């Protein structure tokens, strides 16, 4: 059975979520979208993800707070986390690099 790379995408921006999901899906990634930091934490506790992508504009918590909370979870310590400061047209490349080499922040 082939492993499908699982991505958790935390963003409240629907247009970004749609564009990212299409791009990642077109490149063989399966995307789970969380609209809030709390939803992202709940998803991350309940499922294994190969990479977590966090948009800086979540409505309920700062990105650094969410990242810190995730890093305190033993099952998430080794999971690459990508923080997006703006729309990233090259998200597929960023996610691939993060999975290959660890966490990364994107501008």
Tab-separated table of N, CA, C and O in Angstrom:
chain	number	residue	atom	x	y	z
A	1	UNK	N	0.840	-1.188	0.000
A	1	UNK	CA	0.000	0.000	0.000
A	1	UNK	C	0.885	1.250	0.000
A	1	UNK	O	1.834	1.351	0.756
A	2	UNK	N	0.580	2.214	-0.835
A	2	UNK	CA	1.348	3.441	-0.962
A	2	UNK	C	0.938	4.436	0.115
A	2	UNK	O	-0.245	4.648	0.361
A	3	UNK	N	1.943	5.061	0.735
A	3	UNK	CA	1.674	6.090	1.738
A	3	UNK	C	1.278	7.386	1.048
A	3	UNK	O	1.951	7.838	0.119
A	4	UNK	N	0.189	7.981	1.494
A	4	UNK	CA	-0.228	9.289	1.001
A	4	UNK	C	0.215	10.305	2.046
A	4	UNK	O	-0.111	10.185	3.226
A	5	UNK	N	0.984	11.289	1.622
A	5	UNK	CA	1.499	12.301	2.538
A	5	UNK	C	0.357	13.162	3.051
A	5	UNK	O	-0.392	13.746	2.271
A	6	UNK	N	0.239	13.221	4.381
A	6	UNK	CA	-0.842	13.934	5.052
A	6	UNK	C	-0.361	15.311	5.508
A	6	UNK	O	0.644	15.418	6.222
A	7	UNK	N	-1.092	16.346	5.114
A	7	UNK	CA	-0.748	17.719	5.464
A	7	UNK	C	-1.889	18.320	6.280
A	7	UNK	O	-3.045	18.237	5.884
A	8	UNK	N	-1.548	18.934	7.412
A	8	UNK	CA	-2.517	19.720	8.169
A	8	UNK	C	-2.291	21.177	7.809
A	8	UNK	O	-1.184	21.703	7.987
A	9	UNK	N	-3.302	21.825	7.274
A	9	UNK	CA	-3.242	23.229	6.874
A	9	UNK	C	-4.153	24.033	7.789
A	9	UNK	O	-5.364	23.843	7.786
A	10	UNK	N	-3.556	24.909	8.589
A	10	UNK	CA	-4.327	25.742	9.515
A	10	UNK	C	-4.394	27.157	8.954
A	10	UNK	O	-3.391	27.882	8.955
A	11	UNK	N	-5.547	27.532	8.446
A	11	UNK	CA	-5.751	28.880	7.914
A	11	UNK	C	-7.224	29.248	7.981
A	11	UNK	O	-8.086	28.422	7.725
A	12	UNK	N	-7.481	30.496	8.324
A	12	UNK	CA	-8.854	31.000	8.340
A	12	UNK	C	-9.217	31.646	7.009
A	12	UNK	O	-10.373	31.967	6.779
A	13	UNK	N	-8.236	31.802	6.140
A	13	UNK	CA	-8.456	32.476	4.867
A	13	UNK	C	-8.903	31.461	3.809
A	13	UNK	O	-8.105	30.685	3.305
A	14	UNK	N	-10.182	31.477	3.507
A	14	UNK	CA	-10.787	30.476	2.621
A	14	UNK	C	-10.134	30.446	1.233
A	14	UNK	O	-9.887	29.378	0.698
A	15	UNK	N	-9.834	31.625	0.661
A	15	UNK	CA	-9.237	31.632	-0.677
A	15	UNK	C	-7.835	31.033	-0.659
A	15	UNK	O	-7.458	30.293	-1.567
A	16	UNK	N	-7.067	31.293	0.396
A	16	UNK	CA	-5.750	30.666	0.518
A	16	UNK	C	-5.901	29.164	0.689
A	16	UNK	O	-5.173	28.384	0.051
A	17	UNK	N	-6.824	28.756	1.546
A	17	UNK	CA	-7.039	27.323	1.791
A	17	UNK	C	-7.388	26.601	0.498
A	17	UNK	O	-6.841	25.526	0.211
A	18	UNK	N	-8.273	27.182	-0.295
A	18	UNK	CA	-8.678	26.552	-1.560
A	18	UNK	C	-7.499	26.424	-2.521
A	18	UNK	O	-7.289	25.370	-3.124
A	19	UNK	N	-6.716	27.489	-2.651
A	19	UNK	CA	-5.573	27.462	-3.566
A	19	UNK	C	-4.513	26.470	-3.085
A	19	UNK	O	-3.978	25.688	-3.875
A	20	UNK	N	-4.206	26.491	-1.793
A	20	UNK	CA	-3.209	25.566	-1.247
A	20	UNK	C	-3.671	24.118	-1.385
A	20	UNK	O	-2.892	23.243	-1.758
A	21	UNK	N	-4.932	23.878	-1.068
A	21	UNK	CA	-5.451	22.512	-1.150
A	21	UNK	C	-5.360	21.978	-2.582
A	21	UNK	O	-4.929	20.851	-2.806
A	22	UNK	N	-5.740	22.796	-3.552
A	22	UNK	CA	-5.653	22.375	-4.962
A	22	UNK	C	-4.211	22.056	-5.349
A	22	UNK	O	-3.920	21.021	-5.943
A	23	UNK	N	-3.296	22.956	-5.018
A	23	UNK	CA	-1.890	22.770	-5.399
A	23	UNK	C	-1.299	21.527	-4.734
A	23	UNK	O	-0.617	20.730	-5.384
A	24	UNK	N	-1.568	21.357	-3.458
A	24	UNK	CA	-1.026	20.194	-2.743
A	24	UNK	C	-1.670	18.902	-3.237
A	24	UNK	O	-0.986	17.907	-3.475
A	25	UNK	N	-2.984	18.928	-3.414
A	25	UNK	CA	-3.697	17.746	-3.903
A	25	UNK	C	-3.201	17.347	-5.298
A	25	UNK	O	-2.979	16.167	-5.567
A	26	UNK	N	-2.985	18.326	-6.161
A	26	UNK	CA	-2.487	18.054	-7.518
A	26	UNK	C	-1.102	17.404	-7.501
A	26	UNK	O	-0.685	16.802	-8.486
A	27	UNK	N	-0.388	17.557	-6.393
A	27	UNK	CA	0.954	16.996	-6.268
A	27	UNK	C	0.998	15.778	-5.345
A	27	UNK	O	2.063	15.397	-4.857
A	28	UNK	N	-0.166	15.174	-5.106
A	28	UNK	CA	-0.216	13.908	-4.393
A	28	UNK	C	-0.321	13.985	-2.887
A	28	UNK	O	-0.224	12.960	-2.207
A	29	UNK	N	-0.518	15.186	-2.330
A	29	UNK	CA	-0.679	15.333	-0.892
A	29	UNK	C	-2.165	15.284	-0.527
A	29	UNK	O	-3.005	15.749	-1.286
A	30	UNK	N	-2.472	14.736	0.651
A	30	UNK	CA	-3.834	14.799	1.167
A	30	UNK	C	-3.865	15.912	2.206
A	30	UNK	O	-3.036	15.945	3.121
A	31	UNK	N	-4.806	16.846	2.080
A	31	UNK	CA	-4.843	18.033	2.929
A	31	UNK	C	-6.050	17.992	3.859
A	31	UNK	O	-7.177	17.767	3.422
A	32	UNK	N	-5.783	18.232	5.138
A	32	UNK	CA	-6.838	18.422	6.132
A	32	UNK	C	-6.786	19.897	6.516
A	32	UNK	O	-5.735	20.394	6.910
A	33	UNK	N	-7.908	20.610	6.394
A	33	UNK	CA	-7.940	22.050	6.688
A	33	UNK	C	-8.564	22.292	8.050
A	33	UNK	O	-9.638	21.769	8.360
A	34	UNK	N	-7.866	23.096	8.854
A	34	UNK	CA	-8.379	23.554	10.143
A	34	UNK	C	-8.526	25.075	10.054
A	34	UNK	O	-7.607	25.759	9.592
A	35	UNK	N	-9.656	25.606	10.467
A	35	UNK	CA	-9.919	27.049	10.344
A	35	UNK	C	-9.482	27.858	11.570
A	35	UNK	O	-9.446	29.076	11.524
A	36	UNK	N	-9.163	27.174	12.669
A	36	UNK	CA	-8.724	27.850	13.891
A	36	UNK	C	-7.536	27.087	14.479
A	36	UNK	O	-7.303	25.924	14.135
A	37	UNK	N	-6.833	27.737	15.390
A	37	UNK	CA	-5.748	27.066	16.082
A	37	UNK	C	-6.237	25.896	16.910
A	37	UNK	O	-5.613	24.836	16.945
A	38	UNK	N	-7.367	26.073	17.567
A	38	UNK	CA	-7.934	24.990	18.386
A	38	UNK	C	-8.306	23.794	17.514
A	38	UNK	O	-8.038	22.647	17.878
A	39	UNK	N	-8.903	24.050	16.354
A	39	UNK	CA	-9.226	22.957	15.425
A	39	UNK	C	-7.956	22.248	14.948
A	39	UNK	O	-7.927	21.031	14.805
A	40	UNK	N	-6.892	23.026	14.720
A	40	UNK	CA	-5.622	22.434	14.293
A	40	UNK	C	-5.049	21.543	15.389
A	40	UNK	O	-4.566	20.437	15.114
A	41	UNK	N	-5.103	22.004	16.644
A	41	UNK	CA	-4.593	21.189	17.756
A	41	UNK	C	-5.396	19.893	17.885
A	41	UNK	O	-4.830	18.819	18.079
A	42	UNK	N	-6.695	20.002	17.784
A	42	UNK	CA	-7.550	18.818	17.884
A	42	UNK	C	-7.217	17.811	16.774
A	42	UNK	O	-7.081	16.613	17.023
A	43	UNK	N	-7.062	18.309	15.550
A	43	UNK	CA	-6.725	17.425	14.429
A	43	UNK	C	-5.353	16.790	14.640
A	43	UNK	O	-5.168	15.587	14.409
A	44	UNK	N	-4.380	17.580	15.081
A	44	UNK	CA	-3.014	17.086	15.263
A	44	UNK	C	-2.925	16.045	16.380
A	44	UNK	O	-2.099	15.139	16.316
A	45	UNK	N	-3.766	16.169	17.378
A	45	UNK	CA	-3.788	15.174	18.459
A	45	UNK	C	-4.413	13.864	17.999
A	45	UNK	O	-4.097	12.804	18.522
A	46	UNK	N	-5.312	13.944	17.021
A	46	UNK	CA	-6.080	12.769	16.625
A	46	UNK	C	-5.577	12.035	15.397
A	46	UNK	O	-6.049	10.944	15.097
A	47	UNK	N	-4.639	12.616	14.666
A	47	UNK	CA	-4.190	12.012	13.416
A	47	UNK	C	-2.712	12.326	13.221
A	47	UNK	O	-2.226	13.364	13.665
A	48	UNK	N	-2.007	11.448	12.531
A	48	UNK	CA	-0.593	11.690	12.232
A	48	UNK	C	-0.489	12.460	10.921
A	48	UNK	O	-1.051	12.066	9.904
A	49	UNK	N	0.235	13.578	10.952
A	49	UNK	CA	0.479	14.384	9.761
A	49	UNK	C	1.970	14.369	9.449
A	49	UNK	O	2.802	14.347	10.354
A	50	UNK	N	2.294	14.420	8.157
A	50	UNK	CA	3.684	14.462	7.727
A	50	UNK	C	4.247	15.878	7.786
A	50	UNK	O	5.458	16.068	7.870
A	51	UNK	N	3.371	16.867	7.727
A	51	UNK	CA	3.774	18.274	7.796
A	51	UNK	C	2.572	19.094	8.242
A	51	UNK	O	1.426	18.769	7.896
A	52	UNK	N	2.845	20.151	9.006
A	52	UNK	CA	1.799	21.077	9.454
A	52	UNK	C	2.132	22.447	8.895
A	52	UNK	O	3.261	22.924	9.041
A	53	UNK	N	1.157	23.072	8.248
A	53	UNK	CA	1.320	24.408	7.672
A	53	UNK	C	0.393	25.347	8.437
A	53	UNK	O	-0.811	25.096	8.526
A	54	UNK	N	0.965	26.419	9.000
A	54	UNK	CA	0.191	27.358	9.815
A	54	UNK	C	0.242	28.741	9.189
A	54	UNK	O	1.318	29.304	8.987
A	55	UNK	N	-0.927	29.301	8.911
A	55	UNK	CA	-1.046	30.678	8.432
A	55	UNK	C	-0.940	31.596	9.653
A	55	UNK	O	-1.476	31.287	10.714
A	56	UNK	N	-0.282	32.715	9.501
A	56	UNK	CA	-0.096	33.630	10.633
A	56	UNK	C	-1.380	34.315	11.080
A	56	UNK	O	-1.400	34.932	12.135
A	57	UNK	N	-2.444	34.212	10.320
A	57	UNK	CA	-3.669	34.948	10.645
A	57	UNK	C	-4.784	34.035	11.145
A	57	UNK	O	-5.872	34.040	10.601
A	58	UNK	N	-4.531	33.295	12.202
A	58	UNK	CA	-5.588	32.476	12.786
A	58	UNK	C	-6.393	33.336	13.757
A	58	UNK	O	-5.828	34.185	14.451
A	59	UNK	N	-7.700	33.128	13.832
A	59	UNK	CA	-8.533	34.025	14.623
A	59	UNK	C	-8.441	33.834	16.141
A	59	UNK	O	-8.742	34.764	16.877
A	60	UNK	N	-8.025	32.663	16.589
A	60	UNK	CA	-8.144	32.391	18.024
A	60	UNK	C	-6.837	32.311	18.794
A	60	UNK	O	-6.851	32.276	20.016
A	61	UNK	N	-5.704	32.269	18.113
A	61	UNK	CA	-4.429	32.228	18.820
A	61	UNK	C	-3.297	32.632	17.898
A	61	UNK	O	-3.385	32.451	16.691
A	62	UNK	N	-2.231	33.185	18.497
A	62	UNK	CA	-1.078	33.541	17.661
A	62	UNK	C	-0.370	32.291	17.152
A	62	UNK	O	-0.365	31.249	17.805
A	63	UNK	N	0.236	32.404	15.992
A	63	UNK	CA	0.926	31.266	15.381
A	63	UNK	C	2.005	30.713	16.293
A	63	UNK	O	2.131	29.501	16.448
A	64	UNK	N	2.783	31.579	16.906
A	64	UNK	CA	3.859	31.114	17.799
A	64	UNK	C	3.285	30.326	18.972
A	64	UNK	O	3.877	29.355	19.418
A	65	UNK	N	2.126	30.745	19.466
A	65	UNK	CA	1.475	30.008	20.548
A	65	UNK	C	1.042	28.621	20.100
A	65	UNK	O	1.215	27.632	20.827
A	66	UNK	N	0.485	28.531	18.897
A	66	UNK	CA	0.065	27.243	18.355
A	66	UNK	C	1.279	26.353	18.117
A	66	UNK	O	1.285	25.175	18.492
A	67	UNK	N	2.318	26.910	17.538
A	67	UNK	CA	3.534	26.132	17.293
A	67	UNK	C	4.107	25.618	18.615
A	67	UNK	O	4.498	24.459	18.724
A	68	UNK	N	4.163	26.474	19.622
A	68	UNK	CA	4.665	26.064	20.929
A	68	UNK	C	3.840	24.953	21.542
A	68	UNK	O	4.384	23.983	22.098
A	69	UNK	N	2.528	25.088	21.446
A	69	UNK	CA	1.630	24.049	21.977
A	69	UNK	C	1.844	22.732	21.245
A	69	UNK	O	1.880	21.661	21.852
A	70	UNK	N	2.016	22.791	19.944
A	70	UNK	CA	2.255	21.571	19.176
A	70	UNK	C	3.588	20.934	19.564
A	70	UNK	O	3.680	19.716	19.687
A	71	UNK	N	4.610	21.738	19.759
A	71	UNK	CA	5.926	21.199	20.118
A	71	UNK	C	5.929	20.559	21.512
A	71	UNK	O	6.779	19.729	21.815
A	72	UNK	N	4.993	20.957	22.355
A	72	UNK	CA	4.888	20.330	23.685
A	72	UNK	C	4.234	18.952	23.630
A	72	UNK	O	4.289	18.206	24.603
A	73	UNK	N	3.628	18.617	22.504
A	73	UNK	CA	3.001	17.309	22.341
A	73	UNK	C	4.062	16.320	21.846
A	73	UNK	O	4.629	16.524	20.772
A	74	UNK	N	4.346	15.262	22.606
A	74	UNK	CA	5.413	14.328	22.217
A	74	UNK	C	5.264	13.784	20.791
A	74	UNK	O	6.258	13.658	20.071
A	75	UNK	N	4.049	13.500	20.344
A	75	UNK	CA	3.847	12.914	19.025
A	75	UNK	C	4.061	13.926	17.899
A	75	UNK	O	4.138	13.543	16.731
A	76	UNK	N	4.193	15.217	18.221
A	76	UNK	CA	4.355	16.254	17.189
A	76	UNK	C	5.752	16.865	17.160
A	76	UNK	O	6.049	17.675	16.289
A	77	UNK	N	6.608	16.494	18.093
A	77	UNK	CA	7.926	17.138	18.194
A	77	UNK	C	8.759	17.008	16.933
A	77	UNK	O	9.513	17.912	16.591
A	78	UNK	N	8.643	15.908	16.227
A	78	UNK	CA	9.452	15.700	15.023
A	78	UNK	C	8.723	16.088	13.738
A	78	UNK	O	9.313	16.048	12.662
A	79	UNK	N	7.465	16.486	13.843
A	79	UNK	CA	6.688	16.850	12.653
A	79	UNK	C	7.123	18.225	12.146
A	79	UNK	O	7.113	19.187	12.908
A	80	UNK	N	7.496	18.337	10.879
A	80	UNK	CA	7.860	19.655	10.338
A	80	UNK	C	6.671	20.609	10.403
A	80	UNK	O	5.539	20.224	10.111
A	81	UNK	N	6.958	21.843	10.803
A	81	UNK	CA	5.942	22.892	10.853
A	81	UNK	C	6.411	24.044	9.981
A	81	UNK	O	7.524	24.537	10.136
A	82	UNK	N	5.543	24.467	9.059
A	82	UNK	CA	5.819	25.593	8.172
A	82	UNK	C	4.902	26.731	8.593
A	82	UNK	O	3.694	26.551	8.688
A	83	UNK	N	5.487	27.892	8.861
A	83	UNK	CA	4.708	29.075	9.204
A	83	UNK	C	4.693	30.009	8.000
A	83	UNK	O	5.744	30.369	7.474
A	84	UNK	N	3.498	30.391	7.575
A	84	UNK	CA	3.358	31.270	6.413
A	84	UNK	C	3.065	32.693	6.864
A	84	UNK	O	2.111	32.925	7.600
A	85	UNK	N	3.875	33.636	6.413
A	85	UNK	CA	3.674	35.035	6.738
A	85	UNK	C	2.868	35.756	5.649
A	85	UNK	O	2.368	36.836	5.864
A	86	UNK	N	2.777	35.141	4.485
A	86	UNK	CA	2.047	35.707	3.349
A	86	UNK	C	1.660	34.555	2.432
A	86	UNK	O	2.080	33.419	2.639
A	87	UNK	N	0.871	34.847	1.405
A	87	UNK	CA	0.488	33.808	0.454
A	87	UNK	C	1.748	33.256	-0.206
A	87	UNK	O	2.591	34.011	-0.683
A	88	UNK	N	1.892	31.946	-0.191
A	88	UNK	CA	3.091	31.301	-0.742
A	88	UNK	C	2.726	30.533	-2.005
A	88	UNK	O	2.138	29.462	-1.935
A	89	UNK	N	3.063	31.097	-3.153
A	89	UNK	CA	2.775	30.430	-4.420
A	89	UNK	C	3.568	29.143	-4.580
A	89	UNK	O	3.169	28.258	-5.324
A	90	UNK	N	4.670	29.018	-3.868
A	90	UNK	CA	5.528	27.837	-3.969
A	90	UNK	C	5.341	26.899	-2.769
A	90	UNK	O	6.279	26.233	-2.352
A	91	UNK	N	4.126	26.815	-2.255
A	91	UNK	CA	3.870	26.011	-1.058
A	91	UNK	C	4.229	24.542	-1.258
A	91	UNK	O	4.747	23.906	-0.347
A	92	UNK	N	3.984	23.989	-2.421
A	92	UNK	CA	4.311	22.574	-2.662
A	92	UNK	C	5.807	22.351	-2.446
A	92	UNK	O	6.212	21.401	-1.767
A	93	UNK	N	6.637	23.233	-2.980
A	93	UNK	CA	8.085	23.130	-2.794
A	93	UNK	C	8.460	23.309	-1.317
A	93	UNK	O	9.299	22.577	-0.788
A	94	UNK	N	7.854	24.272	-0.662
A	94	UNK	CA	8.137	24.529	0.755
A	94	UNK	C	7.791	23.310	1.605
A	94	UNK	O	8.580	22.891	2.459
A	95	UNK	N	6.623	22.719	1.367
A	95	UNK	CA	6.206	21.539	2.122
A	95	UNK	C	7.153	20.373	1.842
A	95	UNK	O	7.579	19.668	2.762
A	96	UNK	N	7.503	20.159	0.593
A	96	UNK	CA	8.443	19.092	0.251
A	96	UNK	C	9.774	19.263	0.960
A	96	UNK	O	10.334	18.312	1.509
A	97	UNK	N	10.293	20.488	0.963
A	97	UNK	CA	11.553	20.773	1.654
A	97	UNK	C	11.419	20.543	3.153
A	97	UNK	O	12.333	20.011	3.795
A	98	UNK	N	10.294	20.951	3.725
A	98	UNK	CA	10.083	20.792	5.166
A	98	UNK	C	10.042	19.317	5.551
A	98	UNK	O	10.631	18.909	6.553
A	99	UNK	N	9.361	18.519	4.760
A	99	UNK	CA	9.280	17.083	5.048
A	99	UNK	C	10.668	16.452	4.922
A	99	UNK	O	11.054	15.606	5.732
A	100	UNK	N	11.428	16.895	3.960
A	100	UNK	CA	12.768	16.344	3.735
A	100	UNK	C	13.779	16.790	4.791
A	100	UNK	O	14.685	16.048	5.124
A	101	UNK	N	13.570	18.010	5.341
A	101	UNK	CA	14.616	18.520	6.201
A	101	UNK	C	14.219	19.204	7.490
A	101	UNK	O	15.030	19.836	8.122
A	102	UNK	N	12.971	19.132	7.897
A	102	UNK	CA	12.588	19.750	9.160
A	102	UNK	C	11.774	21.012	8.974
A	102	UNK	O	11.323	21.327	7.885
A	103	UNK	N	11.605	21.778	10.044
A	103	UNK	CA	10.761	22.963	10.052
A	103	UNK	C	11.315	24.055	9.162
A	103	UNK	O	12.503	24.132	8.897
A	104	UNK	N	10.412	24.928	8.739
A	104	UNK	CA	10.809	26.061	7.912
A	104	UNK	C	9.760	27.146	8.030
A	104	UNK	O	8.590	26.875	8.107
A	105	UNK	N	10.198	28.381	8.040
A	105	UNK	CA	9.280	29.504	7.982
A	105	UNK	C	9.302	30.062	6.575
A	105	UNK	O	10.337	30.057	5.927
A	106	UNK	N	8.160	30.503	6.097
A	106	UNK	CA	8.079	31.053	4.744
A	106	UNK	C	7.565	32.476	4.808
A	106	UNK	O	6.696	32.789	5.612
A	107	UNK	N	8.086	33.328	3.961
A	107	UNK	CA	7.626	34.721	3.919
A	107	UNK	C	6.513	34.851	2.911
A	107	UNK	O	6.373	34.087	2.006
